[in-house]
Coordinates of C-alpha atoms in Angstrom, one line a residue:
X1 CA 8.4 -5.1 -23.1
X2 CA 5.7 -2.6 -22.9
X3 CA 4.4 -0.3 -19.9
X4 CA 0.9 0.0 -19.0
X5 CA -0.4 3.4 -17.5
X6 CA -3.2 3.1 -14.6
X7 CA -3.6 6.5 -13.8
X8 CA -6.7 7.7 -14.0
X9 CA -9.9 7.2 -11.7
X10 CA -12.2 4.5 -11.6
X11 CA -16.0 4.0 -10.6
X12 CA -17.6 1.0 -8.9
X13 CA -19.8 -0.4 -11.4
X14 CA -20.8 -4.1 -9.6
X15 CA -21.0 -6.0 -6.2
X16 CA -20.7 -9.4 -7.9
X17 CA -18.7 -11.9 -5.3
X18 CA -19.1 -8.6 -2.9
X19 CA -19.5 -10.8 0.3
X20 CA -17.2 -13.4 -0.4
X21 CA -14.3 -10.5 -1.3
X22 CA -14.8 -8.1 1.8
X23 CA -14.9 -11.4 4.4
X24 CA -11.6 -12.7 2.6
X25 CA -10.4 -8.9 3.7
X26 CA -11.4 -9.1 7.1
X27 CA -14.3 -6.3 6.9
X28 CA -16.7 -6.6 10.1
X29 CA -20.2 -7.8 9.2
X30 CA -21.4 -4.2 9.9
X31 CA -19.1 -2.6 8.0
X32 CA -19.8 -4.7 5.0
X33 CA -24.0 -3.8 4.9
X34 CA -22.5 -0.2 5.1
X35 CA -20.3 -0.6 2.1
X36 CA -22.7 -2.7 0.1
X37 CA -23.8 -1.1 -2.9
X38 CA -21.3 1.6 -2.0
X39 CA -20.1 3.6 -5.1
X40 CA -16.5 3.8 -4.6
X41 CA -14.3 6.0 -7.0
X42 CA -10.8 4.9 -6.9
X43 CA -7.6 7.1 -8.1
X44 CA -4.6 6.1 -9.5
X45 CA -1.7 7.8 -9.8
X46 CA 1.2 5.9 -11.3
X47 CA 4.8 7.5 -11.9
X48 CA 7.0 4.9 -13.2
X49 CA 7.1 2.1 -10.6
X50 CA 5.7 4.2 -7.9
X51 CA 1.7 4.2 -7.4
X52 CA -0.4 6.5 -4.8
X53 CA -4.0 4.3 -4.9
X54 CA -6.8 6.7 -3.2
X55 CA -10.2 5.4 -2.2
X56 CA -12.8 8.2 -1.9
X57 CA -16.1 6.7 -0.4
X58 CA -19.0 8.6 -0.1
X59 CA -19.5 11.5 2.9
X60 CA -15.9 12.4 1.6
X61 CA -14.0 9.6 3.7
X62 CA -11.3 8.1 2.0
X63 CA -7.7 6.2 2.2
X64 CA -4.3 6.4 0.1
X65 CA -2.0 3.5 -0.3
X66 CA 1.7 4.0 -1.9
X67 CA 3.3 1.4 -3.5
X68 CA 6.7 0.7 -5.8
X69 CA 6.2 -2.6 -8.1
X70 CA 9.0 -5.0 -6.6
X71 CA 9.0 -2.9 -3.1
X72 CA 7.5 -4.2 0.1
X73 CA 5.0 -1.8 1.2
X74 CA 2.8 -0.8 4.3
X75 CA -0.8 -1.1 2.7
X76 CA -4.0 -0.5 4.9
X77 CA -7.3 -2.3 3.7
X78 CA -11.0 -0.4 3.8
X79 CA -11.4 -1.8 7.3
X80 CA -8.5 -0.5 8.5
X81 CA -6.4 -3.6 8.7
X82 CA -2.7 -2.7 7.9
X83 CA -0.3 -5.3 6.1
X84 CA 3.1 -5.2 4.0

């Protein structure tokens, strides 16, 4: 059994299914115009099992998430919703 490496950043290339993704989410309606067309730049940092996922959104905003595979975790959505 292999690993896979995800570190490394990654830049928003489409909206397809945009709406259908960020209502599933829970992201207000204004909140969604806002990010629409948004160029996000995600970072991912993964050591082992253990992953620190950073959002950076433009005007310098952004959020971090840690995570270990097979741990329960306290995540926090782009709106701000938390959930393990």
């Amino acid at each position: 059994q292999g690993n896979m490496a995800f570190t490394g950043k990654y830049e928003f290339e489409s909206d397809e299914n945009y709406d259908n993704f960020v209502q599933k989410i829970g992201l207000p309606s204004d909140k969604i115009e806002l990010g629409r067309n948004c160029k996000i730049v995600t970072e991912v940092v993964q050591n082992g099992n253990d992953f620190t996922w950073t959002q950076h959104f433009p005007g310098g905003r952004s959020t971090t998430n840690t995570f270990t595979v097979d741990k329960e975790a306290d995540i926090e959505t782009m709106g701000g919703k938390k959930f393990k």
